Amino acid sequence: MANLALSDLLFVIWIPLKIAYHFNGNGWIFGEALCKVLVGFFYANMYCSILFIACLSVQRYWAIAHPLSPSEEEQ
């Protein structure tokens, strides 16, 4: 869950600057470098969240579908 929390933290950091961007008439006033960093944060957040939730779903499926199955080493 720490991965999803970190991903969401990046999003929370990015949101106030995105709000300022829209209040300024879609004009970026914070410099090109910060713009590129925040776009990277946006896509990292999106893809990390999707990947983490997919992995969590597979793990939950595995726990429900095969709750007590022995591993191959134990057989």
Tab-separated table of C-alpha atoms in Angstrom:
chain	number	residue	atom	x	y	z
A	1	MET	CA	0.000	0.000	0.000
A	2	ALA	CA	3.004	2.300	0.406
A	3	ASN	CA	3.411	2.357	-3.376
A	4	LEU	CA	-0.103	3.656	-3.879
A	5	ALA	CA	0.353	6.185	-1.071
A	6	LEU	CA	3.539	7.514	-2.684
A	7	SER	CA	1.821	7.728	-6.038
A	8	ASP	CA	-1.078	9.651	-4.495
A	9	LEU	CA	1.342	11.946	-2.661
A	10	LEU	CA	2.882	12.936	-5.999
A	11	PHE	CA	-0.615	13.733	-7.231
A	12	VAL	CA	-1.388	15.868	-4.156
A	13	ILE	CA	1.826	17.848	-4.687
A	14	TRP	CA	0.923	18.422	-8.332
A	15	ILE	CA	-2.716	19.501	-7.899
A	16	PRO	CA	-2.190	23.050	-6.469
A	17	LEU	CA	0.077	23.943	-9.375
A	18	LYS	CA	-2.454	22.557	-11.844
A	19	ILE	CA	-5.168	24.681	-10.204
A	20	ALA	CA	-2.958	27.776	-10.507
A	21	TYR	CA	-2.405	26.897	-14.176
A	22	HIS	CA	-6.143	26.868	-14.867
A	23	PHE	CA	-6.827	30.032	-12.837
A	24	ASN	CA	-4.145	31.782	-14.897
A	25	GLY	CA	-6.058	31.134	-18.115
A	26	ASN	CA	-4.130	27.963	-19.030
A	27	GLY	CA	-0.831	29.813	-18.826
A	28	TRP	CA	2.079	28.130	-17.058
A	29	ILE	CA	4.020	30.612	-14.913
A	30	PHE	CA	6.359	28.266	-13.031
A	31	GLY	CA	8.977	27.611	-15.698
A	32	GLU	CA	9.507	24.941	-18.310
A	33	ALA	CA	11.575	22.636	-16.080
A	34	LEU	CA	8.878	22.399	-13.397
A	35	CYS	CA	6.281	21.853	-16.108
A	36	LYS	CA	8.195	18.837	-17.410
A	37	VAL	CA	8.695	17.453	-13.902
A	38	LEU	CA	5.016	17.762	-13.069
A	39	VAL	CA	3.935	16.163	-16.333
A	40	GLY	CA	6.248	13.286	-15.421
A	41	PHE	CA	4.629	13.129	-11.949
A	42	PHE	CA	1.198	13.011	-13.570
A	43	TYR	CA	2.012	10.072	-15.832
A	44	ALA	CA	3.983	8.276	-13.102
A	45	ASN	CA	0.980	8.608	-10.802
A	46	MET	CA	-1.404	7.313	-13.414
A	47	TYR	CA	0.656	4.291	-14.465
A	48	CYS	CA	1.812	3.388	-10.935
A	49	SER	CA	-1.749	3.486	-9.649
A	50	ILE	CA	-3.012	1.301	-12.481
A	51	LEU	CA	-0.177	-1.208	-12.095
A	52	PHE	CA	-0.470	-1.382	-8.320
A	53	ILE	CA	-4.242	-1.878	-8.375
A	54	ALA	CA	-3.863	-4.583	-11.042
A	55	CYS	CA	-1.254	-6.394	-8.915
A	56	LEU	CA	-3.446	-6.045	-5.842
A	57	SER	CA	-6.403	-7.493	-7.753
A	58	VAL	CA	-4.367	-10.502	-8.895
A	59	GLN	CA	-3.119	-11.072	-5.346
A	60	ARG	CA	-6.655	-10.880	-3.937
A	61	TYR	CA	-7.944	-13.262	-6.618
A	62	TRP	CA	-5.157	-15.697	-5.805
A	63	ALA	CA	-5.914	-15.501	-2.080
A	64	ILE	CA	-9.615	-16.240	-2.656
A	65	ALA	CA	-9.325	-18.815	-5.454
A	66	HIS	CA	-6.473	-20.785	-3.851
A	67	PRO	CA	-6.626	-20.009	-0.125
A	68	LEU	CA	-4.788	-23.017	1.284
A	69	SER	CA	-3.137	-24.661	-1.712
A	70	PRO	CA	0.358	-25.929	-0.912
A	71	SER	CA	3.260	-24.610	-2.885
A	72	GLU	CA	5.095	-26.866	-5.337
A	73	GLU	CA	8.062	-27.154	-2.955
A	74	GLU	CA	5.915	-28.734	-0.234
A	75	GLN	CA	4.482	-31.469	-2.493
